[in-house]
Coordinates of C-alpha atoms in Angstrom, one line a residue:
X1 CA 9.6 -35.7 -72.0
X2 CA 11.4 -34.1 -74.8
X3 CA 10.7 -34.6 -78.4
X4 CA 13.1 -35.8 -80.7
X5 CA 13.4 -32.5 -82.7
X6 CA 13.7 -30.6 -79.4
X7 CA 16.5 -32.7 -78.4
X8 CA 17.7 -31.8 -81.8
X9 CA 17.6 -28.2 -81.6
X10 CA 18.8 -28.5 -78.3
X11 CA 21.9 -30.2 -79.8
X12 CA 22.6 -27.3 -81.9
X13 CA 23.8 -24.7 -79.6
X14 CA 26.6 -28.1 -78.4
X15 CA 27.8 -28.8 -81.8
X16 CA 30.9 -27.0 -81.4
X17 CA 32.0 -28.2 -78.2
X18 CA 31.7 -32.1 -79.0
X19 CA 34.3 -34.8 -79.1
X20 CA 35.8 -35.8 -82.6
X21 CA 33.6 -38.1 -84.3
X22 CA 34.6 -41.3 -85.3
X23 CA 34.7 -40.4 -89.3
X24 CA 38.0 -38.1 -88.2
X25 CA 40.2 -41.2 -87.3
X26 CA 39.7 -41.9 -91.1
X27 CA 40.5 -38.6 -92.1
X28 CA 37.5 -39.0 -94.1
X29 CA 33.4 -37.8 -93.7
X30 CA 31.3 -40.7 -94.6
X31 CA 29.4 -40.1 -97.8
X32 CA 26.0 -40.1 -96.6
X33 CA 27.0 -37.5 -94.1
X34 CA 28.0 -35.4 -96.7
X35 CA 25.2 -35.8 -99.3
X36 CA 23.0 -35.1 -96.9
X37 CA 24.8 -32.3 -95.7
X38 CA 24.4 -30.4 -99.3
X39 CA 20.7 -31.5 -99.7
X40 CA 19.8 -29.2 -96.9
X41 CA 21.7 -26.2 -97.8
X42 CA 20.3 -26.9 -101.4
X43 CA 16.6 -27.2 -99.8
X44 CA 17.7 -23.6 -97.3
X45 CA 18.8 -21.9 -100.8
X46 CA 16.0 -23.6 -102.8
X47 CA 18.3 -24.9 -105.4
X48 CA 18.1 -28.7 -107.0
X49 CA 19.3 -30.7 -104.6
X50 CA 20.2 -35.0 -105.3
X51 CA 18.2 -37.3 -106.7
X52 CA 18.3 -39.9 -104.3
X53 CA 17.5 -37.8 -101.3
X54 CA 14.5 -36.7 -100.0
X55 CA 12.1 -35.1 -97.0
X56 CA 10.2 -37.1 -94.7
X57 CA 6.8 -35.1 -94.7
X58 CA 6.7 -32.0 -92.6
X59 CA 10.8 -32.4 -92.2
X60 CA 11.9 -30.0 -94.6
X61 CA 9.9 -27.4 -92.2
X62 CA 12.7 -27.5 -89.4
X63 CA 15.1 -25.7 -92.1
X64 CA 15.1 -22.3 -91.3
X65 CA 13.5 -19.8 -93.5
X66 CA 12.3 -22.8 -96.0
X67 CA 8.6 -21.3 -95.6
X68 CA 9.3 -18.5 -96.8
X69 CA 12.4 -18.7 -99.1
X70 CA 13.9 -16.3 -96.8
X71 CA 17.6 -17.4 -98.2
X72 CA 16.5 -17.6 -102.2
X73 CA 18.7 -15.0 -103.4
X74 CA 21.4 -17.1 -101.0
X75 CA 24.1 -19.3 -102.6
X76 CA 26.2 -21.8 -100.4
X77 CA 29.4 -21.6 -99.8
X78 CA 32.1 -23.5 -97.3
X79 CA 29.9 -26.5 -95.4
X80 CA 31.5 -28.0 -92.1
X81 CA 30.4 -31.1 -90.8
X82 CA 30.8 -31.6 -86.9
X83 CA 29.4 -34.8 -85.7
X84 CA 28.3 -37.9 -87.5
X85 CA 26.9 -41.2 -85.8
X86 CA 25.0 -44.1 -87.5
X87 CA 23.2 -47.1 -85.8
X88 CA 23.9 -50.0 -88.1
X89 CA 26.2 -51.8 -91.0
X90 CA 25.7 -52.5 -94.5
X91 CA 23.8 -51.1 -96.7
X92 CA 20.2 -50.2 -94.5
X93 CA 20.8 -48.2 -91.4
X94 CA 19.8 -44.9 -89.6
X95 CA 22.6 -42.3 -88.9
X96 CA 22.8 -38.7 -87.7
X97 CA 24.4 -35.3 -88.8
X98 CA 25.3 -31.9 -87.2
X99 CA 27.7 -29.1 -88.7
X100 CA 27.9 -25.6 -90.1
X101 CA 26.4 -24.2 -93.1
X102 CA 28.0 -20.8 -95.1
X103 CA 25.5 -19.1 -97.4
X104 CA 25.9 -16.0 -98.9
X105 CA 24.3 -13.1 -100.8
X106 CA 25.2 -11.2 -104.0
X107 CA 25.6 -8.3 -101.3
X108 CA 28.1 -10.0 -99.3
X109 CA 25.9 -10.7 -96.1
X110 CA 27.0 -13.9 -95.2
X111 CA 25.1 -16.3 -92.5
X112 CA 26.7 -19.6 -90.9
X113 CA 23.6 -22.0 -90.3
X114 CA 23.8 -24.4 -88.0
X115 CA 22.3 -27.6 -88.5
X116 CA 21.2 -31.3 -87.2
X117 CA 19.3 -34.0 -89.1
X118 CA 18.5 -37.7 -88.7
X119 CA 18.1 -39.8 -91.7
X120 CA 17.3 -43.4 -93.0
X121 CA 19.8 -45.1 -95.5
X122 CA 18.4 -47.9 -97.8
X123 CA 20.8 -48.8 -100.5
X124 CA 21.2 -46.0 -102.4
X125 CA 18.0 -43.9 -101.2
X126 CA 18.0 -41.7 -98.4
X127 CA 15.4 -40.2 -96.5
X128 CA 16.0 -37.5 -94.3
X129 CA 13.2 -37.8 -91.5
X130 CA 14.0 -34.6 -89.1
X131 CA 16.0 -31.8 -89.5
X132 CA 16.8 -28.6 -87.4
X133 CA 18.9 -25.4 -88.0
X134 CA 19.3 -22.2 -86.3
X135 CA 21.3 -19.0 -87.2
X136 CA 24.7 -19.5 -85.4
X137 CA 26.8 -16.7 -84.1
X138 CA 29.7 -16.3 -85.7
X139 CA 33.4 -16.3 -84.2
X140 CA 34.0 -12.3 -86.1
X141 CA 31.9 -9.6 -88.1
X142 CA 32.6 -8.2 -91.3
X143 CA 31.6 -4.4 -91.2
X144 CA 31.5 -1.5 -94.0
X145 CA 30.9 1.9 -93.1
X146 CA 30.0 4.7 -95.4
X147 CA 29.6 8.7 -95.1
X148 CA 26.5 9.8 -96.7
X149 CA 26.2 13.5 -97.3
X150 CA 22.5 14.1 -94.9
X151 CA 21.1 16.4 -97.8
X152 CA 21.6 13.2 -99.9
X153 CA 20.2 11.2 -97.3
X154 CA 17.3 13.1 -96.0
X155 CA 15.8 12.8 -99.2
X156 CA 16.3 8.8 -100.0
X157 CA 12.3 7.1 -99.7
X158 CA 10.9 5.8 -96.9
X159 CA 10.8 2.4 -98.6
X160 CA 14.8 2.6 -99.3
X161 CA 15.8 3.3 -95.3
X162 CA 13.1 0.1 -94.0
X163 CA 15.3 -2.2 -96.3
X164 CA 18.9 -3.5 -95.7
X165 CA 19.6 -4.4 -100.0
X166 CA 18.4 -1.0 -100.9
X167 CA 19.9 1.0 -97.9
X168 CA 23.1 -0.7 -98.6
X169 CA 23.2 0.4 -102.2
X170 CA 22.2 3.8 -101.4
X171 CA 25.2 4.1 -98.9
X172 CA 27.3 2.3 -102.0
X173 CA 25.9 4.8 -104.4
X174 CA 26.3 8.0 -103.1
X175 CA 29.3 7.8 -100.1
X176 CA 32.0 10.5 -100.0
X177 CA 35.1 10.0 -101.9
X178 CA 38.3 12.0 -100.7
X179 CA 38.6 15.3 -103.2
X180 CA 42.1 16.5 -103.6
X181 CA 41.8 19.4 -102.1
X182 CA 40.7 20.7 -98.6
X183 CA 36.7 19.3 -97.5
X184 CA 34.4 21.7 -96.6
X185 CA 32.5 21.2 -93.2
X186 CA 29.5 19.2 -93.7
X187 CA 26.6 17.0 -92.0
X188 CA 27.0 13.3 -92.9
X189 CA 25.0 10.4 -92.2
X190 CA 27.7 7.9 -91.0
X191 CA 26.4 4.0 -91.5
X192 CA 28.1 0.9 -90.5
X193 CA 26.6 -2.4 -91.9
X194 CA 27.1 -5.5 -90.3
X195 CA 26.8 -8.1 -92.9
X196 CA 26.8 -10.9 -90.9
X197 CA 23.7 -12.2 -89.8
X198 CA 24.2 -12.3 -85.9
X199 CA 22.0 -14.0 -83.2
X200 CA 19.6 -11.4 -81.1
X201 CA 21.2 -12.1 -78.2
X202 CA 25.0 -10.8 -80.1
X203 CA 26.4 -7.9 -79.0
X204 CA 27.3 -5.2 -81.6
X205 CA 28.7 -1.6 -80.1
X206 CA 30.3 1.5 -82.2
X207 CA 32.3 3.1 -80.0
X208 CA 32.9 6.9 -81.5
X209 CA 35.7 8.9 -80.2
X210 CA 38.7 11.3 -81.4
X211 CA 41.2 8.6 -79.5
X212 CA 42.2 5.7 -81.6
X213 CA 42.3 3.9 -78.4
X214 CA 38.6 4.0 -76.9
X215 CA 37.1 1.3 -76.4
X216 CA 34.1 1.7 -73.4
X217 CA 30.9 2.8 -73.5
X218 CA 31.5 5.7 -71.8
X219 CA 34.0 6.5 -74.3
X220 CA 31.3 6.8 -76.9
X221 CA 30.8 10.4 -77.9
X222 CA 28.0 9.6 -79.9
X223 CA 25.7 7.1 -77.6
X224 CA 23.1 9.8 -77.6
X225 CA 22.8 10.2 -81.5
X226 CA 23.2 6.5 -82.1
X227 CA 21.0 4.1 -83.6
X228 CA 21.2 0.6 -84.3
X229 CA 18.3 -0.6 -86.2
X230 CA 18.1 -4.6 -86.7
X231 CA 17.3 -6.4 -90.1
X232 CA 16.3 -9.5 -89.7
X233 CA 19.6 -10.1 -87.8
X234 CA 21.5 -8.1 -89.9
X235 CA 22.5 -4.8 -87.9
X236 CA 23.7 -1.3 -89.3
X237 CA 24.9 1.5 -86.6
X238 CA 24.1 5.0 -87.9
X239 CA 24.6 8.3 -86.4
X240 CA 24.5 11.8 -87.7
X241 CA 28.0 14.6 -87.9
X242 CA 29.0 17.5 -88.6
X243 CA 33.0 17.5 -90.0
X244 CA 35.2 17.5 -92.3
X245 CA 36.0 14.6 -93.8
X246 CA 39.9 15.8 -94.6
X247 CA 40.2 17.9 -91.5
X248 CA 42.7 17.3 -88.9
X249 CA 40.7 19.1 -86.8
X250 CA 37.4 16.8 -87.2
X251 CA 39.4 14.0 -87.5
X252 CA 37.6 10.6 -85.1
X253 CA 37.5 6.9 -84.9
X254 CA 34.7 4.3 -84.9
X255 CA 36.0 1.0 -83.3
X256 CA 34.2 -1.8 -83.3
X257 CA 33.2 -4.6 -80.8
X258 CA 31.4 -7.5 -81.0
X259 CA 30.4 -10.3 -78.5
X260 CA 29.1 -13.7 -80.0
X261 CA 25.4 -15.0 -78.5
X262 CA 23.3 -18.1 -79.1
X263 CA 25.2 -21.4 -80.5
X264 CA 28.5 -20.3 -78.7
X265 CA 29.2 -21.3 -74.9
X266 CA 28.6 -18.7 -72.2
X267 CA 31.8 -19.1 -70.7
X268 CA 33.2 -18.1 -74.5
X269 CA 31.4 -15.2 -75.4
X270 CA 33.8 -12.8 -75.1
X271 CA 33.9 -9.4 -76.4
X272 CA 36.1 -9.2 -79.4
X273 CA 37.3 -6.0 -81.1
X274 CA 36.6 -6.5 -84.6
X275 CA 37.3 -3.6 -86.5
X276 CA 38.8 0.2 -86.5
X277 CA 37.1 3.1 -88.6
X278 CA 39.3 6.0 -90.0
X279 CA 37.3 9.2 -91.0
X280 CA 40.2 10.7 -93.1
X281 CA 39.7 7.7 -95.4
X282 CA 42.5 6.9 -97.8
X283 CA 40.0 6.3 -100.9
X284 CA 38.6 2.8 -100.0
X285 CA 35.0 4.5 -99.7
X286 CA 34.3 0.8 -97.6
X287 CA 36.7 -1.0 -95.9
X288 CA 37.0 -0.5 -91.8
X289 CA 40.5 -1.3 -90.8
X290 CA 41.9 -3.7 -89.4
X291 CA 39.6 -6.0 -91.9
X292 CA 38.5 -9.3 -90.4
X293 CA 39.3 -12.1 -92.1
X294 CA 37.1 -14.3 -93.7
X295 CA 34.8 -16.4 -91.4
X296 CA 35.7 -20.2 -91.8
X297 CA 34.1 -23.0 -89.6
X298 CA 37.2 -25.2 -89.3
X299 CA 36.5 -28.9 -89.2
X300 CA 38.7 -32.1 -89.5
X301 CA 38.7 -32.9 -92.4
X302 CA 37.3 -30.6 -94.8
X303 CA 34.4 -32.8 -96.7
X304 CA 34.8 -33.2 -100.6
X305 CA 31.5 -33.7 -102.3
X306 CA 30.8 -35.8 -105.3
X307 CA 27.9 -33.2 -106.0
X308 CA 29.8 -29.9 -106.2
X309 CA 28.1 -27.7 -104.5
X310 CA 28.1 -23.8 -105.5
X311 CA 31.8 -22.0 -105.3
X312 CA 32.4 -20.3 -102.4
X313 CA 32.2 -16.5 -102.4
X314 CA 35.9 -14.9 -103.6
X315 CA 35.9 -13.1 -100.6
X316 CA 35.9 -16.5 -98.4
X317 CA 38.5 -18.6 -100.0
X318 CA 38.9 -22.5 -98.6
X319 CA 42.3 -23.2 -96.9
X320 CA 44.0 -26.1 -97.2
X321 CA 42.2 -28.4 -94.9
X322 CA 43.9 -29.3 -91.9
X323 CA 43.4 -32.4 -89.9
X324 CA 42.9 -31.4 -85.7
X325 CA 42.3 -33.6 -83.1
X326 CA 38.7 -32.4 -82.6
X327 CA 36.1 -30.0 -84.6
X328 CA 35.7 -26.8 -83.6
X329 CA 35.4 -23.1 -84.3
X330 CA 38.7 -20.9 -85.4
X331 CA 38.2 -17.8 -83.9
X332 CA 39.7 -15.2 -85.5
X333 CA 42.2 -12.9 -82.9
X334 CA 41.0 -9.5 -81.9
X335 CA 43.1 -7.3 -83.4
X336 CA 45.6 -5.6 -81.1
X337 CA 45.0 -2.7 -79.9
X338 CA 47.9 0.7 -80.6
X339 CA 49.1 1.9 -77.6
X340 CA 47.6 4.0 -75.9
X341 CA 48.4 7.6 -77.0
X342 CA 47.6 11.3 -75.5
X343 CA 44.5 12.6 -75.9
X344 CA 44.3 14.6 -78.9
X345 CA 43.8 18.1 -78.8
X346 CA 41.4 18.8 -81.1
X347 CA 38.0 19.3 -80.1
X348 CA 35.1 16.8 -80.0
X349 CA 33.2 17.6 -83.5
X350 CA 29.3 18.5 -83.4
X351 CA 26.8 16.3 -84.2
X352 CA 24.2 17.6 -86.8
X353 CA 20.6 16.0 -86.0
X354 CA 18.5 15.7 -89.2
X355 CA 16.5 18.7 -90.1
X356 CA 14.2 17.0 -92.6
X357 CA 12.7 13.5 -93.1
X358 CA 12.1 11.7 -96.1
X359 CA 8.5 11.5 -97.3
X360 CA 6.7 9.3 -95.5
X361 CA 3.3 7.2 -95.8
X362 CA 1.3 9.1 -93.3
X363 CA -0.5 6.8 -90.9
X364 CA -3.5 4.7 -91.3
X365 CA -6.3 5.4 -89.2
X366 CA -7.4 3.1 -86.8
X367 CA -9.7 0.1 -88.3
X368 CA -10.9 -2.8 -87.5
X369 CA -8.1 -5.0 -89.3
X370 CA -4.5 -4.1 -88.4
X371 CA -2.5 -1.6 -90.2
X372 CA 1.2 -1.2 -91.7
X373 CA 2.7 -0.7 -89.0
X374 CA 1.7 -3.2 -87.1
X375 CA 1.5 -5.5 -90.2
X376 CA 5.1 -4.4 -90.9
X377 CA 4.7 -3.1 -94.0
X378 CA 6.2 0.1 -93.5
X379 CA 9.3 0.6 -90.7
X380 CA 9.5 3.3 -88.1
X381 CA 13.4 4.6 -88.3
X382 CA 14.4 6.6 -84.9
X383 CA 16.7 8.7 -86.4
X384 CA 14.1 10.5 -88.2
X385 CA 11.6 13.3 -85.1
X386 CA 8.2 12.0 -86.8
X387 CA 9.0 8.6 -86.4
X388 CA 10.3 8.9 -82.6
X389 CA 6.8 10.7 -81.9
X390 CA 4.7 7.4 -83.4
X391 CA 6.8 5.7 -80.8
X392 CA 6.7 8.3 -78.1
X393 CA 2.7 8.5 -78.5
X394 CA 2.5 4.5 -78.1
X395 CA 4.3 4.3 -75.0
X396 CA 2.7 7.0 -73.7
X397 CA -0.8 5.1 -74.3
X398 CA 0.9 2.3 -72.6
X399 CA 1.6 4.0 -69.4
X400 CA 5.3 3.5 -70.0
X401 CA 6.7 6.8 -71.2
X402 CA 5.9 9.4 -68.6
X403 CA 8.2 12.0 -70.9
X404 CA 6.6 15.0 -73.1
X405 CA 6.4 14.2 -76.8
X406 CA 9.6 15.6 -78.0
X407 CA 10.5 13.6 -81.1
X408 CA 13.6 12.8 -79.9
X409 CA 14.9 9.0 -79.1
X410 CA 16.5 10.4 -75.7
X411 CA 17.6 8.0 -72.7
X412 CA 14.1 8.2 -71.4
X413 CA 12.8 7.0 -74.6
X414 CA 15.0 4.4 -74.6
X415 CA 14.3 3.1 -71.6
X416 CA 10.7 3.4 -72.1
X417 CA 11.0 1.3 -75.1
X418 CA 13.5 -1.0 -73.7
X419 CA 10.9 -1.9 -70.7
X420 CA 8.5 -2.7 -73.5
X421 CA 11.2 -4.9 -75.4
X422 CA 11.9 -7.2 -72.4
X423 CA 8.3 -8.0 -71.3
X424 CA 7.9 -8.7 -74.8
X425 CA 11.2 -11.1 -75.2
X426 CA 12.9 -8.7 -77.2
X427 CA 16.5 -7.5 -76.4
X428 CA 17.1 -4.2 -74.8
X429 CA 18.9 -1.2 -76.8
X430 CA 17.7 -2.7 -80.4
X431 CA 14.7 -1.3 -82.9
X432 CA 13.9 -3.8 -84.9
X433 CA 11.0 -4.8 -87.0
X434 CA 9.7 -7.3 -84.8
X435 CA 9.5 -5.1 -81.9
X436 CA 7.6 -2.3 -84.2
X437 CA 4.6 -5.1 -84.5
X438 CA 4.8 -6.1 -80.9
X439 CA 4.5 -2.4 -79.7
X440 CA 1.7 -1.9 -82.2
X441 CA -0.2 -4.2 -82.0
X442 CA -4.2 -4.0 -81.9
X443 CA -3.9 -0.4 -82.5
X444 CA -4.7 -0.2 -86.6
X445 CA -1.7 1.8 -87.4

């Protein structure tokens, strides 16, 4: 028999697929709805919430991240209510709440929460007595890339590359801006940060090429220097080249494609082009073009609340609201694709593997209690040799990689590692933290 939160969770990857609820015909969320609604984004974001709302014991713990204040530094934005049902008249009753959360960061990462809750109404008290949320995929992606010259690279901390803020303002920080006059030919750490927080089963691929057109993975030139290391859900693509930025000659596209995961339907997840990367840039050290527009969770109608909650992010501007026949996502369009030119003459440019690493904490010996990798503390980058021999070594002790200890992250190291990610429930093709403490486990590195 299922529980009622697991019916509830359950519920969550539906929302967006349901009829419209009653509350629409009125062109109007009822109040409850929406009060409760903002006390749990208040509770995700830890900010004061209302006074005449509160937590069942042990409720607050289905909000995700609450434990930890995972979303502290998080302000809410746009919330979207979905479904609403209540079980009674007057002024006692029970009702129930689904619908789409916005948060975001003073970084611009942005993460739509889904959520459901089922809550007790007396007068003017209410108690909210389960609630459930889960990170929802989003219908489009915001990305930003950067060029970072690799001698500037190579020597940020090890600290720096194992966290998203701080890699981000690195890459913010020190990016190439176009000089006047003629580039000379470089190595450059190329980064693309994804700041949406996507689901792990979401698809993210870079696909490099010198045709503005390419759009397969076998089109990617650069799916053997490519890394896409995982945040917490928040994904940056990074692979290392030798050009000129203002060259012709060196002249290559990054477009990318994204296909939404868990909270969408199967039968809608398709695989969406969401951006195109120039690298002659025009000055605009960050945006990819075209630039996806802001991700809004449309519902009918837009609730108003009494409480304001924070303002939206100025990147994410509310519409007008606009009354529809039933809630649901609006999917942004994939940009359309230029037509399909030549192939350019110019030659493929070289890709420039690192020479150096940044200094990094070396090892702890083995010891009874577990160490910092597997405690997470510090986080293996394969882009860096030392760091793919850590790995190398450990699937080797496993019995999985039957390859010589090169230090590089090569297809057999992949698929080494990507064996060891699915009997472990991890996804294949994606380093993330998670699968560091998995693979290290019990070994008191």
């Amino acid at each position: 028999m299922r529980t009622p939160i697991l019916t509830l969770l359950l519920s969550l990857t539906l929302l967006l697929a349901s009829a419209a609820p009653a509350a629409a015909a009125e062109n109007q969320w009822p109040q409850d709805a929406r009060d409760v609604a903002f006390a749990i984004a208040s509770r995700a974001t830890g900010q004061p919430g209302l006074a005449n709302i509160g937590f069942a014991p042990g409720a607050e713990n289905g909000i995700e991240g609450v434990a930890n204040n995972f979303y502290s530094a998080f302000q809410a934005g746009r919330i979207a209510l979905v479904t609403y049902t209540n079980f009674g008249t007057g002024s006692v009753y029970d009702a129930e709440v689904a619908g789409v959360i916005n948060l975001a960061d003073p970084n611009g990462r942005i993460v739509a929460l889904q959520f459901g809750a089922k809550y007790s109404v007396n007068g003017t008290r209410i108690t909210i007595n389960q609630v459930a949320t889960a990170t929802a995929s989003p219908p489009t992606v915001f990305v930003e890339v950067y060029m970072v010259p690799m001698d500037t690279f190579m020597n940020v901390p090890y600290d720096v590359v194992n966290d998203w803020g701080a890699l981000y303002k690195v890459a913010r920080e020190n990016a190439y801006l176009p000089p006047k006059e003629e580039a000379p030919k470089g190595a450059y750490m190329v980064l693309t940060f994804v700041k949406n927080r996507i689901a792990p089963d979401s698809q993210f691929e870079a696909i490099v090429n010198t045709r503005k057109t390419a759009r397969t993975e076998r089109d990617n030139t650069a799916k053997e220097k490519e890394r896409i290391m995982d945040y917490q859900g928040w994904r940056v693509h990074m692979f290392a080249a030798r050009f000129s930025p203002t060259s012709i000659r060196d002249h290559f596209y990054i477009n990318y494609y994204y296909t939404p995961g868990m909270g969408v339907p199967a039968s809608e997840r398709e695989r969406v082009q969401v951006a195109r990367w120039d690298s002659k840039p025009s000055g605009d050290r960050q945006a990819a073009a075209p630039k996806p527009a802001p991700m809004v969770v449309e519902e009918a109608p837009a609730p108003t609340f009494n409480a304001p909650p924070p303002p939206a992010p100025a990147y994410a501007p509310q519409p007008a609201p606009k009354p529809a026949p039933a809630p649901a996502y609006a999917p942004q369009p994939a940009p359309q694709p230029a037509p399909q030119a030549a192939p350019e003459p110019h030659p493929v440019y070289n890709y420039a593997e690192p020479t150096a690493q940044p200094p990094a904490s070396p090892p702890a010996p083995a010891a009874a209690g577990p160490g910092p990798l597997e405690r997470g503390l510090a986080f293996l980058n394969p882009v860096f040799p030392d760091d793919v021999e850590l790995i190398q070594n450990r699937l080797k002790e496993l019995g999985i990689y039957k390859g010589t200890i090169d230090k590089t992250f090569g297809p057999m190291t992949k698929r080494s590692l990507d064996h060891f990610a699915v009997q472990h429930g991890f996804p294949k093709g994606q380093w993330s933290l998670g699968l560091q403490k998995a693979l290290f486990q019990g070994t008191g590195l």
